[in-house]
Tab-separated table of C-alpha atoms in Angstrom:
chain	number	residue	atom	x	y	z
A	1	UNK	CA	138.907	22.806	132.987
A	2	UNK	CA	136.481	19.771	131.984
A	3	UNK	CA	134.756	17.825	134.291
A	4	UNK	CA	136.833	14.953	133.754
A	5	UNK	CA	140.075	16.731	134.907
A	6	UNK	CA	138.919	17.384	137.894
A	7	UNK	CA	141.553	18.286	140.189
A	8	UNK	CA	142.316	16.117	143.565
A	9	UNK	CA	140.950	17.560	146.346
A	10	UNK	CA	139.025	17.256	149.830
A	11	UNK	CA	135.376	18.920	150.160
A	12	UNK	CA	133.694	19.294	153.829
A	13	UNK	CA	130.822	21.290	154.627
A	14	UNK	CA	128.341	22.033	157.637
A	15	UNK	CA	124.784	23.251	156.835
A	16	UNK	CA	121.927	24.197	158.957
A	17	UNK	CA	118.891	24.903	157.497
A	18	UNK	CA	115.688	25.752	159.512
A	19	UNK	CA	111.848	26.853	158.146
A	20	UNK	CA	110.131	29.196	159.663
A	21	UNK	CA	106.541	30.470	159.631
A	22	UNK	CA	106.041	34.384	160.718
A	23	UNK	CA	103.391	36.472	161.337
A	24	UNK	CA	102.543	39.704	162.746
A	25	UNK	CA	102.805	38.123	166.426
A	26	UNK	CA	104.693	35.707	166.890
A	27	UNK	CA	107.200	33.195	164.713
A	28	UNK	CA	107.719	29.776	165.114
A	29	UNK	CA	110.556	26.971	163.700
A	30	UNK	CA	108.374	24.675	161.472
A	31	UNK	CA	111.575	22.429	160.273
A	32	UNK	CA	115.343	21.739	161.266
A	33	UNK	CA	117.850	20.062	159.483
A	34	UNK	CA	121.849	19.770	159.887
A	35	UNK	CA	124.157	17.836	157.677
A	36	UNK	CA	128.053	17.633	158.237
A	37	UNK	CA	130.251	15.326	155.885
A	38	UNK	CA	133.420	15.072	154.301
A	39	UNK	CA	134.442	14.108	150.214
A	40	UNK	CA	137.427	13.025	149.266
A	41	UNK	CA	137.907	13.278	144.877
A	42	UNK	CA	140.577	11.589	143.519
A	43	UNK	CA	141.151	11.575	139.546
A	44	UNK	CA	141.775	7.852	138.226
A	45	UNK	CA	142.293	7.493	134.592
A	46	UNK	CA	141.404	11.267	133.960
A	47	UNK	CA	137.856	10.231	135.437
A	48	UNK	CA	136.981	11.965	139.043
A	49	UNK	CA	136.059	9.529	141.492
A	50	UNK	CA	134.170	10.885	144.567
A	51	UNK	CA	133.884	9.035	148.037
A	52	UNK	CA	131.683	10.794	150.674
A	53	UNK	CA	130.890	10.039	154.154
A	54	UNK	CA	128.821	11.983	156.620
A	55	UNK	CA	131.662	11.563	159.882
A	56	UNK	CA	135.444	11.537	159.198
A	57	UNK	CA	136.917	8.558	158.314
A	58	UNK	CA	139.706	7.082	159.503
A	59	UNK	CA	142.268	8.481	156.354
A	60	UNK	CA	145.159	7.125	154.424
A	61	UNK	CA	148.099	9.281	153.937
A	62	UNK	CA	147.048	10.295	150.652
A	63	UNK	CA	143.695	11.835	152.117
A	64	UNK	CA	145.446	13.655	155.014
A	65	UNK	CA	147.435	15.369	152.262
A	66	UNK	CA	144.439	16.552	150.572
A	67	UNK	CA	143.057	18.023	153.942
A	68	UNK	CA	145.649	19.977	154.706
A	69	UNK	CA	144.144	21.214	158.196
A	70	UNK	CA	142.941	19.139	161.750
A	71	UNK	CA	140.230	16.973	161.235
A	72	UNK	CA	138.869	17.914	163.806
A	73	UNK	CA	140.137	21.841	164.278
A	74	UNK	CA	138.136	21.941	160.715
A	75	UNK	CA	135.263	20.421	161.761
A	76	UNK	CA	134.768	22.424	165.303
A	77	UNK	CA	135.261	25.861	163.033
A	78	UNK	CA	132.678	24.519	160.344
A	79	UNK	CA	129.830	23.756	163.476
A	80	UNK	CA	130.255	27.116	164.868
A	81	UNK	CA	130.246	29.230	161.837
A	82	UNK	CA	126.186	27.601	161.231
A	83	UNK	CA	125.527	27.921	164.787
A	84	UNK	CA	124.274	31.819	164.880
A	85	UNK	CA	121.083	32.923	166.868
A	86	UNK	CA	118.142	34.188	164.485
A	87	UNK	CA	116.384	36.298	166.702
A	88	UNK	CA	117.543	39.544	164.967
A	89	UNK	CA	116.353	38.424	161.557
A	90	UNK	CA	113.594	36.797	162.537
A	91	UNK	CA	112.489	40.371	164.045
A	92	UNK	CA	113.273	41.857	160.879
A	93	UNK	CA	110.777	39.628	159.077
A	94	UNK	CA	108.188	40.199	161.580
A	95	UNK	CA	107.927	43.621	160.806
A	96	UNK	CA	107.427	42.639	157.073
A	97	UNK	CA	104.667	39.807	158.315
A	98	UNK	CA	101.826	42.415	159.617
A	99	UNK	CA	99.643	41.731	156.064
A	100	UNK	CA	100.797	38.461	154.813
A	101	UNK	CA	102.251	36.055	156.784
A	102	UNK	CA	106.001	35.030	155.790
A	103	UNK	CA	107.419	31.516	155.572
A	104	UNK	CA	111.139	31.931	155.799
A	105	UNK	CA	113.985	29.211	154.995
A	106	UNK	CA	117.722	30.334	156.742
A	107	UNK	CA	120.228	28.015	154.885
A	108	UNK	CA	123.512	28.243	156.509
A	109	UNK	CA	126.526	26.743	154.879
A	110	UNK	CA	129.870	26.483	155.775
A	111	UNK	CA	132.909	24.949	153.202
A	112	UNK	CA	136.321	24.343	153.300
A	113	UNK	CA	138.105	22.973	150.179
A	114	UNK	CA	141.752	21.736	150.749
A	115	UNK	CA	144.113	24.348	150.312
A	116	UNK	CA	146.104	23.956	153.633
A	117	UNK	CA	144.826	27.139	155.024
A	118	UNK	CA	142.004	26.621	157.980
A	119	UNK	CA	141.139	30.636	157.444
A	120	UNK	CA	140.172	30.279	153.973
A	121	UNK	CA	136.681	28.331	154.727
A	122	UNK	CA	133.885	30.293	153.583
A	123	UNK	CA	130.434	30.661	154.769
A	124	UNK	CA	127.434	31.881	153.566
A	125	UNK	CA	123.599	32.261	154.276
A	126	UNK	CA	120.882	32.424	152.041
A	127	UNK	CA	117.559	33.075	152.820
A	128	UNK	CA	114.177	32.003	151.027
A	129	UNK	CA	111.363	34.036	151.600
A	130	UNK	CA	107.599	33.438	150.834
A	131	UNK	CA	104.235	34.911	151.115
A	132	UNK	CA	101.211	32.873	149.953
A	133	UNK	CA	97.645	33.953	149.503
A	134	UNK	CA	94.448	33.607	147.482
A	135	UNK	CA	95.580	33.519	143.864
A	136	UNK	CA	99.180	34.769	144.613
A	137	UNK	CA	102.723	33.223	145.503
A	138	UNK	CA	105.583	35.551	145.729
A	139	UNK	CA	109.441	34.536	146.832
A	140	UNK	CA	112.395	35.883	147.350
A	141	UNK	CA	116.391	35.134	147.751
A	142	UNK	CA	118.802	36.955	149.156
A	143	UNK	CA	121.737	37.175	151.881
A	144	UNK	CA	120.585	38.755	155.642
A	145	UNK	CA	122.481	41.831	154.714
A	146	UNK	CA	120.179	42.375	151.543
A	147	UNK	CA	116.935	41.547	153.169
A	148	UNK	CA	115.892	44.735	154.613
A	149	UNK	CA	116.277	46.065	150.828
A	150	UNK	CA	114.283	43.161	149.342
A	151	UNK	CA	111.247	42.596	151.356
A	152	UNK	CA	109.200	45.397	150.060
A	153	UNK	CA	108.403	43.443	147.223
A	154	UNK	CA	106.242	42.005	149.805
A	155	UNK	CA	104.565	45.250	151.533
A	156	UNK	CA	101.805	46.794	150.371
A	157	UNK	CA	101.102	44.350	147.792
A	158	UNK	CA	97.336	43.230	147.926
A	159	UNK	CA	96.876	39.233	147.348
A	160	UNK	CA	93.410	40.473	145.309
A	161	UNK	CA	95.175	41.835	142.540
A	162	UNK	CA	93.007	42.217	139.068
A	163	UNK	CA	92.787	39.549	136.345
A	164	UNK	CA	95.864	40.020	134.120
A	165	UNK	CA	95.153	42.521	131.426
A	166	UNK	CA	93.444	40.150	128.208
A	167	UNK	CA	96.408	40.364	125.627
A	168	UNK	CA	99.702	40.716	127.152
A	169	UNK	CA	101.484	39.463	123.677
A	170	UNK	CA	100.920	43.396	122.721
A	171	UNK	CA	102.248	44.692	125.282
A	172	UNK	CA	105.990	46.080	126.081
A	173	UNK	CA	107.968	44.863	129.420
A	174	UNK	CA	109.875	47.292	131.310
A	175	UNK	CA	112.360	44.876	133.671
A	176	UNK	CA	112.677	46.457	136.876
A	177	UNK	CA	114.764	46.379	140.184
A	178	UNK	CA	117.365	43.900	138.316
A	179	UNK	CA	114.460	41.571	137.326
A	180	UNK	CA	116.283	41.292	133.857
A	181	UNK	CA	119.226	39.161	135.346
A	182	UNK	CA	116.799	35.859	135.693
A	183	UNK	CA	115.799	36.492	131.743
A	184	UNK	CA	119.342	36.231	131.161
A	185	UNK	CA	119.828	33.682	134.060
A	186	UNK	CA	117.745	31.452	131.759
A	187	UNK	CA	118.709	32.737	128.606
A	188	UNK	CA	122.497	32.348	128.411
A	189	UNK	CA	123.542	30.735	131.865
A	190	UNK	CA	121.987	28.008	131.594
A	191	UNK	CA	122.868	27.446	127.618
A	192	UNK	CA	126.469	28.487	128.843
A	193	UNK	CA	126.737	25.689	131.343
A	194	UNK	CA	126.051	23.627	128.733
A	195	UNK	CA	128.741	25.014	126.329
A	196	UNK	CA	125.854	26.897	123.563
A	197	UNK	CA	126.974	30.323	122.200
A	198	UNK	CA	124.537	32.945	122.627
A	199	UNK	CA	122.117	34.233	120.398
A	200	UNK	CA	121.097	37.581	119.345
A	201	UNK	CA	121.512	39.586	122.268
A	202	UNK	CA	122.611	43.092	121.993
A	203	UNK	CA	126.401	44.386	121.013
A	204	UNK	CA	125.545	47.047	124.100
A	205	UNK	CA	125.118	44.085	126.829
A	206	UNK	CA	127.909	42.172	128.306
A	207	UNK	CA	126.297	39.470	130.448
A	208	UNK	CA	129.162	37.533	132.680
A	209	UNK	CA	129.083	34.950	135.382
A	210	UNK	CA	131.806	37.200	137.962
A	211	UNK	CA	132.602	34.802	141.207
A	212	UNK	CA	133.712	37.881	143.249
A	213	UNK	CA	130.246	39.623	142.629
A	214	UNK	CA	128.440	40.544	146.195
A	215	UNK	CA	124.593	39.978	145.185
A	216	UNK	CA	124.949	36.234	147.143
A	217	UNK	CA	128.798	35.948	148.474
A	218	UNK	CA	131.680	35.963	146.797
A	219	UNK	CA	133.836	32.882	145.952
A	220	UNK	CA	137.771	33.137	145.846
A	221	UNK	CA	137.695	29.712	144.931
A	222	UNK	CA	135.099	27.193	143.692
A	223	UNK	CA	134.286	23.593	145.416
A	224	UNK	CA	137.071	21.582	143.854
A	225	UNK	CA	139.590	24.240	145.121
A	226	UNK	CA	140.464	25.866	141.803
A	227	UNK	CA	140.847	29.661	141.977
A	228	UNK	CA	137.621	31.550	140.179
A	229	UNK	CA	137.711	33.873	137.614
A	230	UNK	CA	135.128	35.787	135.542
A	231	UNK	CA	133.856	34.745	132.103
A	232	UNK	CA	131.632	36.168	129.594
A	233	UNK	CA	128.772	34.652	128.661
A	234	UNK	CA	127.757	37.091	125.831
A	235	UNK	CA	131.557	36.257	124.443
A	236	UNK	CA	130.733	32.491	124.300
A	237	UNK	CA	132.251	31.479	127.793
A	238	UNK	CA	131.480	29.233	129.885
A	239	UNK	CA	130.786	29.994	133.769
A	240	UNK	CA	134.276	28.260	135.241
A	241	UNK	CA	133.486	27.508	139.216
A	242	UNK	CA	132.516	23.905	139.713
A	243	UNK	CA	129.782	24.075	142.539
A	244	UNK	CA	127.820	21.625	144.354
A	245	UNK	CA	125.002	22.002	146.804
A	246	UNK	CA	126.784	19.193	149.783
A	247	UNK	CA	129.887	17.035	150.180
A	248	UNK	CA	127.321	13.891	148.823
A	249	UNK	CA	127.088	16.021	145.390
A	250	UNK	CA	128.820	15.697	141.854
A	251	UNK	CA	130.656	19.158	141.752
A	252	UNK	CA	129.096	20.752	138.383
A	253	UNK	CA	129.823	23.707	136.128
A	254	UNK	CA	126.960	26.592	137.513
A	255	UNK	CA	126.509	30.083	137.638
A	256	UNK	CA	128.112	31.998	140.619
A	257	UNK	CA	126.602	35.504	140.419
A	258	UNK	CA	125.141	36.327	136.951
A	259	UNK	CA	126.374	40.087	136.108
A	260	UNK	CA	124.885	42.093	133.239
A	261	UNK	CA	126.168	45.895	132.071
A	262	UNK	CA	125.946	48.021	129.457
A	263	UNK	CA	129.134	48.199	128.044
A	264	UNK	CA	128.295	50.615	124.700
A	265	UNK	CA	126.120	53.397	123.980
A	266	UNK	CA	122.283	51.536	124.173
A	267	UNK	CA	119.180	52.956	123.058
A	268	UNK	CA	117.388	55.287	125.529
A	269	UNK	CA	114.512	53.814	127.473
A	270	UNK	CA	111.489	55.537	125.739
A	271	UNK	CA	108.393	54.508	127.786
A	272	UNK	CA	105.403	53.800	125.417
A	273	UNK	CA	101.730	54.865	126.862
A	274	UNK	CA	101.292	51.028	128.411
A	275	UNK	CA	103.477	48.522	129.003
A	276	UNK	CA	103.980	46.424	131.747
A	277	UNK	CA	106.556	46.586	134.644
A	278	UNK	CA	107.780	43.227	135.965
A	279	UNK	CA	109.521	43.462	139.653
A	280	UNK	CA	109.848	39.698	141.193
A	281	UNK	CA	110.145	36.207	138.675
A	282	UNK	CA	108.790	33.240	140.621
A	283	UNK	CA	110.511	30.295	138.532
A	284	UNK	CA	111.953	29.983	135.451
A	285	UNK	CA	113.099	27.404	133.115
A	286	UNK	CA	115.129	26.559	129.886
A	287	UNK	CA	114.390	23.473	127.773
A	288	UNK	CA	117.513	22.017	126.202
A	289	UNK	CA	115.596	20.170	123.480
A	290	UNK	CA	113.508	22.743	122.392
A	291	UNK	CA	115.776	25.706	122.930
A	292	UNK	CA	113.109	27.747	125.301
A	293	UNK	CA	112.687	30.090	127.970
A	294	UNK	CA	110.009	30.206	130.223
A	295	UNK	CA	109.076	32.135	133.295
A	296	UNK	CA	106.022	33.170	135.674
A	297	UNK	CA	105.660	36.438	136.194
A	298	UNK	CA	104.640	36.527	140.114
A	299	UNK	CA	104.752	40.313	140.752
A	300	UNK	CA	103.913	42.934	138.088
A	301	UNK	CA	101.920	46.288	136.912
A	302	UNK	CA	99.977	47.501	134.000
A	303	UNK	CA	101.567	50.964	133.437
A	304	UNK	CA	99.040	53.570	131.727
A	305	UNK	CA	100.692	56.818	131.721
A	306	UNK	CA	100.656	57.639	135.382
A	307	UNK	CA	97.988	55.136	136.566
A	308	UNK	CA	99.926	51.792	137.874
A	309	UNK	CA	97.738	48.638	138.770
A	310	UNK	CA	98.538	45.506	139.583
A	311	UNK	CA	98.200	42.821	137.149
A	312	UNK	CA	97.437	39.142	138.751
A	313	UNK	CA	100.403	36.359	137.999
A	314	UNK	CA	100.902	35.277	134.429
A	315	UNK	CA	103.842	33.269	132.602
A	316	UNK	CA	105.943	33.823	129.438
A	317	UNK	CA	108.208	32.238	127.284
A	318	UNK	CA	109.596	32.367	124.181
A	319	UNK	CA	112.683	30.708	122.150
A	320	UNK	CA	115.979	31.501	123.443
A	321	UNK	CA	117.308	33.657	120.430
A	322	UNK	CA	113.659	35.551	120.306
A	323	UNK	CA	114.286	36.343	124.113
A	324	UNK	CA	117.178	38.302	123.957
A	325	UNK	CA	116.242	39.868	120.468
A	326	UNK	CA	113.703	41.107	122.120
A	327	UNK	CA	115.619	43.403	124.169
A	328	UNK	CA	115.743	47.096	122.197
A	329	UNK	CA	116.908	49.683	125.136
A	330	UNK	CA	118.611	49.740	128.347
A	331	UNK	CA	119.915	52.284	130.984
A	332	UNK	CA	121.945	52.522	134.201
A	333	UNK	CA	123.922	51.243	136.611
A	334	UNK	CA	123.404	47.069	137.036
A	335	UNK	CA	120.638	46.672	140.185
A	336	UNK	CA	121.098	43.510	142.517
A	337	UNK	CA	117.887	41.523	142.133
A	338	UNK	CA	117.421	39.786	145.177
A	339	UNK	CA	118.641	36.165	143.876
A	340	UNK	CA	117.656	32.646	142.761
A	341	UNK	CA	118.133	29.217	145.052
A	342	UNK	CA	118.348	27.403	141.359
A	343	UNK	CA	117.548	23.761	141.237
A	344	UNK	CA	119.190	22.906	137.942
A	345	UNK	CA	120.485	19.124	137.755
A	346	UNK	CA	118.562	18.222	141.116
A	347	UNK	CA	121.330	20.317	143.241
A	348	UNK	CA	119.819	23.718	145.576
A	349	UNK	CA	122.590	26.212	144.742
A	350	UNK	CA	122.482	30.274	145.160
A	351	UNK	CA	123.197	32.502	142.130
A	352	UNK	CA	123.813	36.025	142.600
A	353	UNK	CA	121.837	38.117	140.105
A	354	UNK	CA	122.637	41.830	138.664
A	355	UNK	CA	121.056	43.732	135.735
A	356	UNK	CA	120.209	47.274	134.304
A	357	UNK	CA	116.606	48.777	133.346
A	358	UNK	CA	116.125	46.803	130.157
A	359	UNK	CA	113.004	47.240	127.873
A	360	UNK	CA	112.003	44.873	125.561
A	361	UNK	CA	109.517	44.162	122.868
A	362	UNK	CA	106.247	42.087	123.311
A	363	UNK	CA	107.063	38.779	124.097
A	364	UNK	CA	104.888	35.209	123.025
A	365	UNK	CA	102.507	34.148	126.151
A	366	UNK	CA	102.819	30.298	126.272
């Protein structure tokens, strides 16, 4: 499907989103937001039009039909599925808040796209968490189930880490806890979206964009209503749920939950003397024109046999094709990393993100 045959349909969602700031003591709600609104897309020529509003409408015929469900039944079951306490999470992140105190932001979203059934809305949650200190930023993403299991990243990790060690361009990178998925995040999903085959990545990696993954909720069906299905990204495919972050938003071709497995005997992970281990990316990038990959490294270690220390923050990039050449062994099961809240094309969306152990060669430090 291309984005000019998009298919008729009504969009309505409810989101709550609060900010929170955590300590050790005490919490307390920082920000509070709530949006509710309804789109109605209608194709004209083969060309999508969209028309939005932020309260129901009074509807022609045609509109009703696209609904499928109450008005207002719809909108009542929307409002309550955002309307949870967060007392029990936000006691879960105080525990986590004794060292470094956490900033937390609890997106709730709720979405029904016409289909005639009231039972098929979905909702999900995603959380953004941050600690800040002298020197460091670190952030994570991930659903309230997965929290527990991320926020270690953030314990017993000291803000003073050391300088970064003086010539990381020699050095191997062992990607850890599923940290590989944003390379490839980056690296093909991005290019996918945007119809580019890959580019020398390994026969023994199969990198797909898989709508019923878990790492961040899984969709039966994407925001213009179309059943989902998984594609391969290694294979040349594009990702094939249209998306958008609210009923005001263009519905775009993104990334659901990025998936990468070794599919083929790999080469064993033989761990040189030093190399570094990278566990949590802060942001990454790709740039269209220039075909490159960049990323900031926000949590990492200088491995020396069986001495581990902290390195401080650095970035690295490198061009797209060089990235996933770089790649030369891999091993295991696919780890859930805890997630990216990606910005692409000016719209928040979540991306579920799942990789192996990968090891790759030295990469170029911008």
């Amino acid at each position: 499907m291309d984005a000019d045959s998009l298919p008729d349909h009504f969009f309505a969602s409810v989101v709550r989103e609060e900010v929170w700031a955590i300590d050790n003591e005490s919490y307390r709600l920082l920000e509070e937001r709530r949006e509710s609104g309804f789109a109605v897309c209608r194709s004209r020529d083969g060309i999508p039009h969209l028309v939005a509003g932020d309260r129901l409408p009074v509807l022609d015929p045609e509109s009703h039909r696209l609904i499928g469900v109450d008005p207002a039944e719809l909108l009542r079951m929307l409002e309550d599925t955002v309307g949870l306490d967060e007392a029990a999470l936000l006691k879960i992140l105080e525990r986590f808040a004794a060292s470094t105190p956490l900033r937390a932001r609890v997106i709730r979203r709720a979405r029904y796209v016409s289909n005639g059934r009231i039972d098929d809305a979905q909702s999900t949650t995603c959380l953004v968490v941050t600690a800040t200190g002298p020197g460091f930023r670190r952030s994570i993403v991930c659903t309230e189930d997965e929290i527990e299991a991320h926020l270690h990243l953030f314990a017993n990790q000291t803000p003073d880490a050391p300088s970064a060690v003086s010539d990381l361009r020699n050095l191997p990178i062992l990607w850890s806890g599923g940290s590989a998925s944003i390379l490839f995040h980056e690296a093909l999903g991005h290019p996918a979206e945007r119809g580019l085959m890959p580019a020398g990545l390994p026969t023994w990696l199969r990198v797909s964009d898989r709508p019923s993954g878990t790492a961040l909720g899984s969709m039966a069906f994407d925001d213009c209503g179309v059943a989902s299905s998984e594609r391969h990204l290694s294979s040349g495919e594009r990702p094939g749920c249209f998306r958008r972050e609210s009923f005001r938003s263009v519905p775009l071709r993104r990334m659901s939950n990025l998936h990468a497995e070794i599919i083929a005997d790999s080469n064993p992970i033989e761990l040189p003397d030093q190399f570094i281990a990278v566990r949590l990316i802060g942001e990454g990038g790709y740039d269209t024109l220039h075909d490159r990959i960049s990323m900031s490294v926000t949590l990492a270690e200088l491995v020396e046999g069986e001495r581990s220390t902290p390195i401080a923050p650095f970035e690295i990039g490198g061009s797209r094709e060089q990235v996933l050449r770089s790649i030369i062994a891999g091993e295991g099961p696919p780890i859930t990393y805890p997630g990216v809240l990606c910005a692409e094309d000016g719209q928040r969306i979540p991306v579920g993100s799942e990789a192996p152990l990968l090891l790759s060669k030295p990469w170029a430090i911008p």
